[in-house]
Short mmCIF file of C-alpha atoms (C1' of nucleotides) in Angstrom, two decimals:
data_model
loop_
_atom_site.label_atom_id
_atom_site.label_comp_id
_atom_site.label_asym_id
_atom_site.label_seq_id
_atom_site.Cartn_x
_atom_site.Cartn_y
_atom_site.Cartn_z
CA UNK A 1 4.60 -4.54 -10.90
CA UNK A 2 7.36 -3.06 -13.13
CA UNK A 3 7.41 0.48 -14.36
CA UNK A 4 6.60 1.17 -18.16
CA UNK A 5 9.24 3.89 -18.26
CA UNK A 6 11.76 1.68 -16.99
CA UNK A 7 10.85 -0.97 -19.64
CA UNK A 8 10.96 1.60 -22.30
CA UNK A 9 14.39 2.89 -21.31
CA UNK A 10 16.05 -0.51 -20.62
CA UNK A 11 14.14 -2.87 -23.05
CA UNK A 12 17.05 -5.27 -23.78
CA UNK A 13 18.29 -5.31 -20.27
CA UNK A 14 14.84 -6.15 -19.02
CA UNK A 15 14.42 -8.80 -21.62
CA UNK A 16 17.64 -10.50 -20.69
CA UNK A 17 16.76 -10.39 -17.12
CA UNK A 18 13.36 -11.95 -17.60
CA UNK A 19 15.06 -14.82 -19.43
CA UNK A 20 16.84 -15.61 -16.16
CA UNK A 21 13.51 -16.08 -14.51
CA UNK A 22 12.56 -18.47 -17.54
CA UNK A 23 9.80 -16.16 -18.26
CA UNK A 24 8.30 -17.25 -21.65
CA UNK A 25 6.18 -14.23 -22.93
CA UNK A 26 9.04 -12.03 -23.69
CA UNK A 27 7.14 -10.31 -26.53
CA UNK A 28 4.88 -8.69 -23.71
CA UNK A 29 7.64 -6.06 -23.21
CA UNK A 30 7.30 -4.78 -26.60
CA UNK A 31 3.49 -4.87 -26.63
CA UNK A 32 3.39 -3.00 -23.31
CA UNK A 33 5.80 -0.13 -24.58
CA UNK A 34 3.83 0.16 -27.88
CA UNK A 35 0.59 0.30 -26.13
CA UNK A 36 1.92 2.97 -23.82
CA UNK A 37 2.97 4.91 -26.76
CA UNK A 38 -0.58 4.68 -28.05
CA UNK A 39 -1.85 5.61 -24.58
CA UNK A 40 0.17 8.89 -24.74
CA UNK A 41 -1.23 9.82 -28.01
CA UNK A 42 -4.82 9.18 -27.04
CA UNK A 43 -4.23 11.07 -23.64
CA UNK A 44 -2.95 14.20 -25.52
CA UNK A 45 -5.97 14.23 -27.87
CA UNK A 46 -8.30 13.78 -25.01
CA UNK A 47 -6.66 16.49 -22.91
CA UNK A 48 -6.93 18.93 -25.96
CA UNK A 49 -10.46 18.34 -26.55
CA UNK A 50 -11.41 18.50 -22.76
CA UNK A 51 -9.49 21.87 -22.75
CA UNK A 52 -11.70 23.21 -25.41
CA UNK A 53 -14.74 22.10 -23.67
CA UNK A 54 -13.61 23.67 -20.43
CA UNK A 55 -12.92 27.04 -22.25
CA UNK A 56 -16.26 26.91 -24.02
CA UNK A 57 -18.09 26.22 -20.75
CA UNK A 58 -16.49 29.33 -19.27
CA UNK A 59 -17.57 31.40 -22.22
CA UNK A 60 -21.15 30.12 -21.97
CA UNK A 61 -21.08 31.25 -18.26
CA UNK A 62 -19.99 34.62 -19.22
CA UNK A 63 -22.39 34.97 -22.07
CA UNK A 64 -25.31 33.87 -19.97
CA UNK A 65 -24.44 36.51 -17.30
CA UNK A 66 -24.57 39.11 -20.09
CA UNK A 67 -27.91 37.69 -21.06
CA UNK A 68 -26.70 36.77 -24.63
CA UNK A 69 -28.62 33.65 -24.86
CA UNK A 70 -28.29 33.22 -28.70
CA UNK A 71 -24.47 32.99 -28.69
CA UNK A 72 -24.59 30.82 -25.51
CA UNK A 73 -26.85 28.40 -27.36
CA UNK A 74 -24.31 28.28 -30.30
CA UNK A 75 -21.49 27.61 -27.96
CA UNK A 76 -23.52 24.78 -26.31
CA UNK A 77 -23.86 23.14 -29.57
CA UNK A 78 -20.17 23.38 -30.17
CA UNK A 79 -19.55 21.68 -26.81
CA UNK A 80 -22.02 18.98 -27.77
CA UNK A 81 -19.93 18.32 -30.95
CA UNK A 82 -16.72 18.13 -28.97
CA UNK A 83 -18.17 15.82 -26.44
CA UNK A 84 -19.26 13.36 -29.14
CA UNK A 85 -15.71 13.48 -30.50
CA UNK A 86 -14.47 12.83 -26.88
CA UNK A 87 -16.44 9.66 -26.18
CA UNK A 88 -14.82 7.21 -28.52
CA UNK A 89 -11.30 8.44 -27.63
CA UNK A 90 -11.92 8.19 -24.04
CA UNK A 91 -13.33 4.57 -24.46
CA UNK A 92 -10.24 3.68 -26.38
CA UNK A 93 -7.97 5.18 -23.77
CA UNK A 94 -9.67 3.14 -21.19
CA UNK A 95 -9.29 -0.02 -23.10
CA UNK A 96 -5.50 0.62 -23.90
CA UNK A 97 -4.94 1.45 -20.19
CA UNK A 98 -6.52 -1.75 -19.24
CA UNK A 99 -4.50 -3.73 -21.67
CA UNK A 100 -1.29 -2.18 -20.42
CA UNK A 101 -2.12 -2.92 -16.89
CA UNK A 102 -3.15 -6.42 -17.61
CA UNK A 103 0.08 -7.09 -19.39
CA UNK A 104 2.18 -5.43 -16.82
CA UNK A 105 0.80 -7.65 -13.91
CA UNK A 106 1.88 -10.62 -15.97
CA UNK A 107 5.58 -9.66 -15.87
CA UNK A 108 7.51 -10.94 -12.90
CA UNK A 109 10.06 -8.90 -11.17
CA UNK A 110 13.39 -8.68 -12.80
CA UNK A 111 15.96 -10.77 -10.95
CA UNK A 112 19.02 -9.10 -9.42
CA UNK A 113 22.44 -9.54 -11.15
CA UNK A 114 23.58 -12.03 -8.63
CA UNK A 115 20.76 -14.43 -9.25
CA UNK A 116 21.91 -17.59 -10.81
CA UNK A 117 20.18 -18.84 -13.97
CA UNK A 118 18.34 -22.15 -13.65
CA UNK A 119 14.98 -23.82 -13.63
CA UNK A 120 14.73 -25.80 -10.49
CA UNK A 121 15.88 -26.19 -6.97
CA UNK A 122 19.00 -28.07 -8.04
CA UNK A 123 20.32 -24.78 -9.44
CA UNK A 124 20.09 -22.92 -6.33
CA UNK A 125 23.46 -21.79 -4.89
CA UNK A 126 24.41 -22.81 -1.27
CA UNK A 127 25.80 -19.64 0.23
CA UNK A 128 26.85 -20.97 3.39
CA UNK A 129 26.00 -23.73 6.00
CA UNK A 130 26.13 -23.47 9.78
CA UNK A 131 25.31 -25.56 12.89
CA UNK A 132 25.96 -29.03 13.69
CA UNK A 133 23.92 -31.91 12.22
CA UNK A 134 23.24 -34.18 15.12
CA UNK A 135 23.98 -37.87 15.35
CA UNK A 136 20.78 -39.34 16.59
CA UNK A 137 20.17 -42.35 18.66
CA UNK A 138 19.05 -45.63 17.10
CA UNK A 139 15.19 -45.63 16.73
CA UNK A 140 15.03 -41.80 16.21
CA UNK A 141 11.61 -40.84 15.05
CA UNK A 142 10.29 -38.29 12.53
CA UNK A 143 8.45 -35.36 14.10
CA UNK A 144 4.88 -36.71 13.45
CA UNK A 145 5.72 -39.81 15.54
CA UNK A 146 7.28 -37.73 18.27
CA UNK A 147 4.36 -35.41 18.24
CA UNK A 148 2.20 -38.48 18.93
CA UNK A 149 4.55 -39.84 21.47
CA UNK A 150 4.61 -36.73 23.64
CA UNK A 151 1.07 -35.76 22.83
CA UNK A 152 2.27 -32.48 21.44
CA UNK A 153 0.13 -32.36 18.18
CA UNK A 154 -3.05 -33.94 17.31
CA UNK A 155 -3.65 -34.08 13.50
CA UNK A 156 -6.63 -36.53 13.58
CA UNK A 157 -8.55 -34.29 15.98
CA UNK A 158 -7.92 -31.43 13.50
CA UNK A 159 -9.34 -33.57 10.69
CA UNK A 160 -12.48 -34.21 12.71
CA UNK A 161 -13.16 -30.55 13.85
CA UNK A 162 -11.95 -28.84 10.69
CA UNK A 163 -10.22 -30.77 8.04
CA UNK A 164 -6.81 -32.00 7.02
CA UNK A 165 -3.98 -29.51 7.50
CA UNK A 166 -5.58 -27.94 10.68
CA UNK A 167 -3.92 -29.58 13.59
CA UNK A 168 -4.41 -29.17 17.24
CA UNK A 169 -1.53 -28.35 19.42
CA UNK A 170 -1.92 -29.66 22.96
CA UNK A 171 -0.20 -29.33 26.37
CA UNK A 172 3.58 -29.02 25.96
CA UNK A 173 3.03 -28.79 22.14
CA UNK A 174 0.72 -25.77 22.51
CA UNK A 175 3.11 -24.12 25.00
CA UNK A 176 6.00 -24.68 22.64
CA UNK A 177 4.10 -22.67 20.17
CA UNK A 178 3.50 -19.80 22.51
CA UNK A 179 7.11 -19.86 23.66
CA UNK A 180 8.43 -19.71 20.09
CA UNK A 181 6.12 -16.91 19.08
CA UNK A 182 7.09 -14.91 22.19
CA UNK A 183 10.76 -15.59 21.74
CA UNK A 184 10.75 -14.62 18.02
CA UNK A 185 8.85 -11.43 18.61
CA UNK A 186 11.07 -10.49 21.44
CA UNK A 187 14.13 -11.16 19.23
CA UNK A 188 12.84 -9.03 16.38
CA UNK A 189 11.72 -6.04 18.49
CA UNK A 190 15.13 -6.22 20.30
CA UNK A 191 16.58 -5.37 16.78
CA UNK A 192 14.35 -2.39 16.21
CA UNK A 193 11.39 -3.89 14.64
CA UNK A 194 7.96 -2.56 15.68
CA UNK A 195 5.59 -5.21 16.63
CA UNK A 196 1.97 -5.19 15.22
CA UNK A 197 -1.06 -7.43 15.63
CA UNK A 198 -2.76 -7.01 12.29
CA UNK A 199 -6.23 -8.13 11.15
CA UNK A 200 -6.32 -11.70 9.92
CA UNK A 201 -8.72 -10.76 7.13
CA UNK A 202 -7.98 -8.18 4.43
CA UNK A 203 -10.12 -6.67 1.71
CA UNK A 204 -9.65 -6.90 -1.93
CA UNK A 205 -7.65 -3.94 -2.36
CA UNK A 206 -4.94 -5.12 0.08
CA UNK A 207 -4.84 -8.52 -1.51
CA UNK A 208 -4.20 -6.78 -4.88
CA UNK A 209 -1.66 -4.54 -3.26
CA UNK A 210 0.76 -7.40 -2.30
CA UNK A 211 -0.04 -9.27 -5.52
CA UNK A 212 -2.06 -12.24 -4.09
CA UNK A 213 -4.80 -11.12 -6.49
CA UNK A 214 -5.40 -11.45 -9.35
CA UNK A 215 -3.09 -14.47 -10.00
CA UNK A 216 -3.26 -16.56 -6.74
CA UNK A 217 -6.85 -16.22 -5.86
CA UNK A 218 -7.21 -19.79 -5.40
CA UNK A 219 -4.45 -19.96 -2.68
CA UNK A 220 -6.40 -17.83 -0.16
CA UNK A 221 -9.49 -18.55 1.81
CA UNK A 222 -12.22 -16.18 0.78
CA UNK A 223 -15.16 -15.09 2.96
CA UNK A 224 -17.53 -14.30 0.12
CA UNK A 225 -20.36 -12.88 2.28
CA UNK A 226 -18.05 -9.75 3.11
CA UNK A 227 -15.59 -10.20 0.42
CA UNK A 228 -12.65 -10.61 2.81
CA UNK A 229 -9.55 -12.79 2.34
CA UNK A 230 -7.79 -14.69 5.21
CA UNK A 231 -4.35 -13.61 5.17
CA UNK A 232 -1.73 -16.13 3.78
CA UNK A 233 1.13 -14.25 5.54
CA UNK A 234 1.35 -11.11 7.82
CA UNK A 235 3.17 -9.54 4.89
CA UNK A 236 -0.23 -8.70 3.36
CA UNK A 237 -1.58 -6.45 6.17
CA UNK A 238 1.73 -5.11 7.18
CA UNK A 239 2.90 -3.95 3.91
CA UNK A 240 -0.69 -2.53 3.15
CA UNK A 241 -0.36 -0.26 6.11
CA UNK A 242 1.61 2.08 3.90
CA UNK A 243 -0.43 1.52 0.83
CA UNK A 244 -0.66 4.89 -1.11
CA UNK A 245 1.32 6.73 1.30
CA UNK A 246 4.20 9.17 0.94
CA UNK A 247 6.46 8.91 3.90
CA UNK A 248 9.16 11.24 4.95
CA UNK A 249 12.73 10.21 3.92
CA UNK A 250 13.81 10.38 7.55
CA UNK A 251 11.12 7.84 8.45
CA UNK A 252 12.89 5.17 6.53
CA UNK A 253 13.73 2.46 7.15
CA UNK A 254 10.39 1.27 8.41
CA UNK A 255 10.80 -2.04 10.22
CA UNK A 256 7.83 -3.94 11.16
CA UNK A 257 7.16 -7.51 12.69
CA UNK A 258 4.09 -9.47 13.47
CA UNK A 259 2.91 -12.80 14.61
CA UNK A 260 -0.20 -14.11 12.79
CA UNK A 261 -1.73 -17.37 11.92
CA UNK A 262 -1.40 -17.94 8.18
CA UNK A 263 -4.00 -19.47 6.03
CA UNK A 264 -3.24 -21.32 2.72
CA UNK A 265 -5.41 -23.29 0.69
CA UNK A 266 -2.47 -24.94 -1.10
CA UNK A 267 -4.87 -26.52 -3.63
CA UNK A 268 -3.51 -29.59 -5.30
CA UNK A 269 -0.71 -30.62 -2.93
CA UNK A 270 -0.65 -34.26 -2.03
CA UNK A 271 1.76 -37.05 -1.05
CA UNK A 272 4.74 -37.21 1.34
CA UNK A 273 5.62 -33.57 1.29
CA UNK A 274 2.37 -32.83 3.19
CA UNK A 275 3.02 -35.28 5.97
CA UNK A 276 3.08 -33.98 9.50
CA UNK A 277 4.01 -30.35 9.81
CA UNK A 278 5.49 -29.96 6.45
CA UNK A 279 2.59 -28.30 4.81
CA UNK A 280 -0.55 -26.99 6.67
CA UNK A 281 -3.57 -24.93 5.78
CA UNK A 282 -3.27 -22.93 8.99
CA UNK A 283 0.11 -22.35 10.60
CA UNK A 284 1.85 -19.80 12.79
CA UNK A 285 4.56 -17.50 11.54
CA UNK A 286 6.46 -14.34 12.79
CA UNK A 287 7.14 -12.10 9.84
CA UNK A 288 9.50 -9.24 9.22
CA UNK A 289 8.74 -6.41 6.75
CA UNK A 290 10.94 -3.51 5.86
CA UNK A 291 10.19 -0.53 3.67
CA UNK A 292 13.58 1.08 2.98
CA UNK A 293 15.51 3.65 0.86
CA UNK A 294 16.21 2.20 -2.52
CA UNK A 295 19.88 2.94 -2.26
CA UNK A 296 20.44 0.50 0.45
CA UNK A 297 17.95 -2.18 0.12
CA UNK A 298 20.59 -4.72 -0.64
CA UNK A 299 22.50 -3.87 2.50
CA UNK A 300 19.25 -4.31 4.39
CA UNK A 301 18.62 -7.75 2.76
CA UNK A 302 22.17 -8.91 4.12
CA UNK A 303 21.23 -7.39 7.47
CA UNK A 304 17.97 -9.37 7.55
CA UNK A 305 19.84 -12.47 6.56
CA UNK A 306 22.22 -12.16 9.47
CA UNK A 307 19.17 -11.57 11.70
CA UNK A 308 17.50 -14.71 10.79
CA UNK A 309 20.74 -16.71 10.83
CA UNK A 310 21.42 -15.68 14.35
CA UNK A 311 17.95 -16.64 15.28
CA UNK A 312 18.56 -20.21 13.89
CA UNK A 313 21.92 -20.39 15.60
CA UNK A 314 20.28 -19.53 18.92
CA UNK A 315 17.84 -22.55 18.32
CA UNK A 316 21.01 -24.80 17.78
CA UNK A 317 19.80 -25.89 14.51
CA UNK A 318 21.84 -27.02 11.52
CA UNK A 319 21.00 -24.78 8.59
CA UNK A 320 22.09 -23.66 5.24
CA UNK A 321 21.43 -20.54 3.21
CA UNK A 322 20.49 -20.76 -0.39
CA UNK A 323 20.50 -18.08 -3.13
CA UNK A 324 17.53 -19.08 -5.28
CA UNK A 325 18.02 -19.50 -9.02
CA UNK A 326 15.81 -17.54 -11.45
CA UNK A 327 13.32 -20.37 -11.95
CA UNK A 328 12.87 -21.15 -8.28
CA UNK A 329 12.25 -17.62 -7.21
CA UNK A 330 8.82 -16.07 -6.53
CA UNK A 331 7.14 -13.91 -9.10
CA UNK A 332 7.60 -10.71 -7.22
CA UNK A 333 11.16 -11.21 -5.79
CA UNK A 334 14.34 -9.62 -7.29
CA UNK A 335 16.58 -11.66 -4.91
CA UNK A 336 15.59 -14.41 -2.44
CA UNK A 337 17.56 -16.31 0.09
CA UNK A 338 16.02 -19.39 1.51
CA UNK A 339 17.07 -20.73 4.89
CA UNK A 340 16.73 -24.54 5.30
CA UNK A 341 17.12 -26.58 8.37
CA UNK A 342 18.38 -30.22 8.12
CA UNK A 343 15.91 -32.65 9.45
CA UNK A 344 17.93 -35.47 10.76
CA UNK A 345 15.04 -37.81 11.04
CA UNK A 346 13.61 -37.11 7.60
CA UNK A 347 17.08 -36.91 6.21
CA UNK A 348 16.16 -33.80 4.25
CA UNK A 349 16.35 -29.96 4.24
CA UNK A 350 13.21 -28.13 5.21
CA UNK A 351 12.67 -24.52 4.17
CA UNK A 352 12.08 -22.57 7.28
CA UNK A 353 12.50 -18.95 6.14
CA UNK A 354 12.52 -16.88 2.88
CA UNK A 355 14.01 -13.53 2.86
CA UNK A 356 13.56 -11.31 -0.23
CA UNK A 357 14.13 -8.08 -1.68
CA UNK A 358 11.20 -7.03 -3.86
CA UNK A 359 12.68 -3.61 -5.00
CA UNK A 360 9.88 -1.54 -6.26
CA UNK A 361 7.84 -4.37 -7.46
CA UNK A 362 5.30 -4.33 -4.63
CA UNK A 363 5.66 -0.61 -3.79
CA UNK A 364 4.93 0.37 -7.35
CA UNK A 365 1.56 -1.38 -7.21
CA UNK A 366 0.81 -0.02 -3.87
CA UNK A 367 2.33 3.40 -4.35
CA UNK A 368 4.46 3.45 -1.32
CA UNK A 369 6.67 6.34 -1.83
CA UNK A 370 8.88 8.89 -0.21
CA UNK A 371 9.93 12.42 -0.80
CA UNK A 372 13.69 12.64 -1.30
CA UNK A 373 16.06 15.52 -0.36
CA UNK A 374 15.36 17.23 -3.77
CA UNK A 375 11.70 16.95 -3.20
CA UNK A 376 11.05 14.35 -5.71
CA UNK A 377 8.81 11.54 -5.03
CA UNK A 378 10.30 8.04 -5.30
CA UNK A 379 9.15 4.58 -4.66
CA UNK A 380 10.52 2.80 -1.71
CA UNK A 381 11.85 -0.69 -1.71
CA UNK A 382 10.15 -3.41 0.26
CA UNK A 383 11.68 -6.66 1.83
CA UNK A 384 10.25 -9.34 3.80
CA UNK A 385 11.36 -12.49 5.57
CA UNK A 386 9.93 -15.00 8.04
CA UNK A 387 11.47 -15.11 11.42
CA UNK A 388 10.28 -17.66 11.63
CA UNK A 389 7.61 -20.05 10.34
CA UNK A 390 6.74 -22.24 13.21
CA UNK A 391 5.57 -25.66 12.03
CA UNK A 392 8.77 -26.60 10.24
CA UNK A 393 10.91 -25.07 13.00
CA UNK A 394 8.95 -27.20 15.37
CA UNK A 395 9.55 -30.18 13.12
CA UNK A 396 13.34 -29.48 13.09
CA UNK A 397 13.44 -28.91 16.82
CA UNK A 398 11.77 -32.14 17.75
CA UNK A 399 13.75 -34.14 15.20
CA UNK A 400 17.29 -32.83 15.75
CA UNK A 401 17.00 -32.33 19.52
CA UNK A 402 15.44 -35.74 20.30
CA UNK A 403 17.11 -38.01 22.89
CA UNK A 404 15.88 -41.38 24.17
CA UNK A 405 13.60 -40.02 26.89
CA UNK A 406 12.54 -36.48 25.56
CA UNK A 407 13.35 -33.53 23.46
CA UNK A 408 15.94 -30.95 24.61
CA UNK A 409 14.78 -27.47 24.50
CA UNK A 410 17.53 -25.01 23.31
CA UNK A 411 18.86 -22.77 26.00
CA UNK A 412 17.56 -19.49 24.30
CA UNK A 413 13.96 -20.95 24.51
CA UNK A 414 14.00 -22.30 28.02
CA UNK A 415 13.05 -19.11 29.68
CA UNK A 416 10.09 -18.94 27.54
CA UNK A 417 9.19 -22.67 27.66
CA UNK A 418 9.85 -23.03 31.33
CA UNK A 419 11.52 -26.38 31.12
CA UNK A 420 14.74 -27.89 29.79
CA UNK A 421 13.08 -30.95 28.32
CA UNK A 422 9.90 -31.93 26.49
CA UNK A 423 9.04 -35.41 27.98
"C1'" G B 1 -29.72 -4.52 12.47
"C1'" G B 2 -33.05 0.55 12.65
"C1'" A B 3 -33.00 6.32 12.65
"C1'" G B 4 -30.36 10.62 11.88
"C1'" A B 5 -25.79 13.81 11.11
"C1'" C B 6 -21.47 13.69 8.36
"C1'" U B 7 -16.67 12.73 5.07
"C1'" U B 8 -12.91 19.21 1.57
"C1'" G B 9 -5.43 19.77 0.91
"C1'" U B 10 -0.28 17.44 6.05
"C1'" C B 11 -3.92 19.09 9.96
"C1'" C B 12 -8.07 22.55 11.34
"C1'" G B 13 -11.62 24.84 8.54
"C1'" A B 14 -14.53 28.17 4.60
"C1'" G B 15 -17.19 27.02 0.50
"C1'" U B 16 -24.97 24.75 -1.96
"C1'" G B 17 -24.08 25.20 -9.79
"C1'" G B 18 -19.85 29.29 -13.26
"C1'" U B 19 -12.26 32.43 -13.71
"C1'" U B 20 -12.16 27.23 -6.84
"C1'" G B 21 -6.76 23.19 -7.20
"C1'" A B 22 -9.88 25.20 -3.86
"C1'" A B 23 -10.57 31.40 1.23
"C1'" G B 24 -8.62 31.61 6.17
"C1'" G B 25 -5.63 29.47 9.88
"C1'" A B 26 -1.90 25.91 11.81
"C1'" G B 27 2.03 23.07 10.57
"C1'" C B 28 6.50 22.43 7.49
"C1'" A B 29 10.68 24.37 4.33
"C1'" C B 30 13.84 28.41 2.89
"C1'" G B 31 15.19 33.55 3.75
"C1'" C B 32 15.14 38.12 6.75
"C1'" C B 33 15.63 39.65 11.77
"C1'" U B 34 18.67 37.53 16.48
"C1'" G B 35 24.92 36.52 19.91
"C1'" G B 36 21.57 32.00 19.78
"C1'" A B 37 16.51 30.82 20.13
"C1'" A B 38 11.37 32.37 20.74
"C1'" A B 39 8.39 36.00 18.80
"C1'" G B 40 7.87 38.73 14.26
"C1'" U B 41 8.29 38.98 8.94
"C1'" G B 42 8.72 37.62 3.53
"C1'" U B 43 8.29 33.55 0.00
"C1'" G B 44 7.05 28.69 -0.96
"C1'" U B 45 4.33 24.28 0.41
"C1'" A B 46 -0.89 18.13 -3.13
"C1'" U B 47 -0.80 13.86 -6.47
"C1'" A B 48 -1.11 11.35 -11.22
"C1'" C B 49 -0.78 11.47 -16.42
"C1'" G B 50 0.57 14.30 -21.16
"C1'" G B 51 3.61 18.33 -23.67
"C1'" G B 52 8.36 21.10 -23.12
"C1'" A B 53 15.82 21.19 -22.60
"C1'" A B 54 13.77 24.44 -19.10
"C1'" A B 55 10.72 28.21 -17.36
"C1'" C B 56 6.24 26.65 -17.79
"C1'" U B 57 1.88 24.47 -19.45
"C1'" G B 58 -2.69 20.91 -20.45
"C1'" U B 59 -5.89 17.26 -18.25
"C1'" A B 60 -7.81 14.65 -13.91
"C1'" U B 61 -8.58 14.43 -8.71
"C1'" C B 62 -12.67 17.88 -2.63
"C1'" A B 63 -14.29 9.51 0.65
"C1'" A B 64 -14.86 5.89 -3.90
"C1'" G B 65 -17.69 4.81 -8.23
"C1'" G B 66 -21.66 6.33 -11.49
"C1'" G B 67 -25.31 10.10 -13.23
"C1'" U B 68 -27.74 15.18 -14.29
"C1'" U B 69 -25.72 19.82 -16.65
"C1'" C B 70 -22.79 23.80 -21.61
"C1'" G B 71 -20.34 23.78 -16.63
"C1'" A B 72 -20.43 19.88 -10.18
"C1'" A B 73 -16.63 20.28 -4.05
"C1'" U B 74 -21.73 22.20 -4.48
"C1'" C B 75 -27.76 18.48 -7.26
"C1'" C B 76 -29.07 12.71 -7.78
"C1'" C B 77 -27.91 7.49 -7.19
"C1'" U B 78 -24.75 3.39 -5.25
"C1'" U B 79 -20.79 1.77 -2.17
"C1'" A B 80 -17.41 2.47 1.87
"C1'" G B 81 -16.18 4.93 6.32
"C1'" U B 82 -16.95 8.36 10.85
"C1'" C B 83 -20.24 10.14 14.87
"C1'" U B 84 -24.91 10.27 17.77
"C1'" C B 85 -29.30 7.62 19.50
"C1'" C B 86 -32.00 2.81 19.77
"C1'" G B 87 -31.67 -2.48 19.55
"C1'" C B 88 -28.45 -6.89 19.87
"C1'" C B 89 -24.04 -8.84 21.64
"C1'" A B 90 -18.38 -11.38 23.47
#
RNA sequence: GGAGACUUGUCCGAGUGGUUGAAGGAGCACGCCUGGAAAGUGUGUAUACGGGAAACUGUAUCAAGGGUUCGAAUCCCUUAGUCUCCGCCA
């Protein structure tokens, strides 16, 4: 959520930035500022009346103490009049505030200056590529066939027990999951991230905090009896740890990592893109979240980029880094880099990680702040990234490292997996 | 799930209808003291929104929301949470 005062002071700049994101309802900016002006006026009038009521009430107390019942009764009448004047104003104020809030949450975050204009994935910029695309033997298979061949993942069984998009991992497949999770967490904690194991369900306030509600309600599984939501990513519980907190400046940066299953309803996705591991309702992910000083959030973003990059390098996968264009970025992000790994067997790039700086967009809604050297309260910047999402990494590992009689396990993973080959 | 006790500022804790945004203590910050530190001592120490160049000032906030009242931290209702006992249970 953007700040009204920022919009007021930088209206033209904000509108220009919103256009980079292909945001249509530009007039909202004007509406919000106008409503906020109205809000201020109403607030002043309300405060003034309330102040009179407070003063009169005190007088009544004093008059009563003196036993002057007549004057007290007159004062009471005065207060009653003031209160009847108060009511319509306070109702109007509530309604204006509601309008402002509702409009404000419709505005996406403003993209950073470096974000290219564009409407679709073709307009994303390739920042750099790394790793070697393998030359596979004849008869190389896509991961869903490899998963079957080596009995790693059973999609049909998931269909039976739960439904589509809830696979079983089995034998070496299950162990590979465990090995990857362990490896990723060790890698992250080795770089100073604190490990958490958060709840997998969150309450409504937390879902609002990170912006899953109100817009993306349909994307989360909802346990209606208790009004809990299954988390779509560890970002939700992790970021909400600090909701409504004021931290000390020297506590920044706060670096957190967590492994969790992620649950996504992904309503309305069909076709070839959902084949195999490409899109699931439940999948495993290790997430990074940082809360940082606003002055250096972009340095931190670069640092997170290098972190994820070296992780992919250690898995010996061919990857590229994209700077997303305005139209392809998420609602909340100011700058996003996507990591894609080349799948040699599917002959396409698969997104395996997304690293973003949200600036104050999330922390403004959640009121995550710090006290700076001058004693002033300021919002922190939040960033997050996956390191990494398992299914597509597994797909890429299987497809890129396959040989005729098995799948080679990257050196870095061998101590965790316990073998050099999946066979 | 049943019964009871409880929820006050960074923390502890006083406060059962009227100058209480909130006593007292601890912590923290700054100053004095000291060769340095501890001890001592002085001052300061919530957040949001509004007005003001600023000093300062108005309003709201004592778990959350609603109600009673001229006036609520204090009374009533609802919700959430904590603790104790009983039940159940991995």
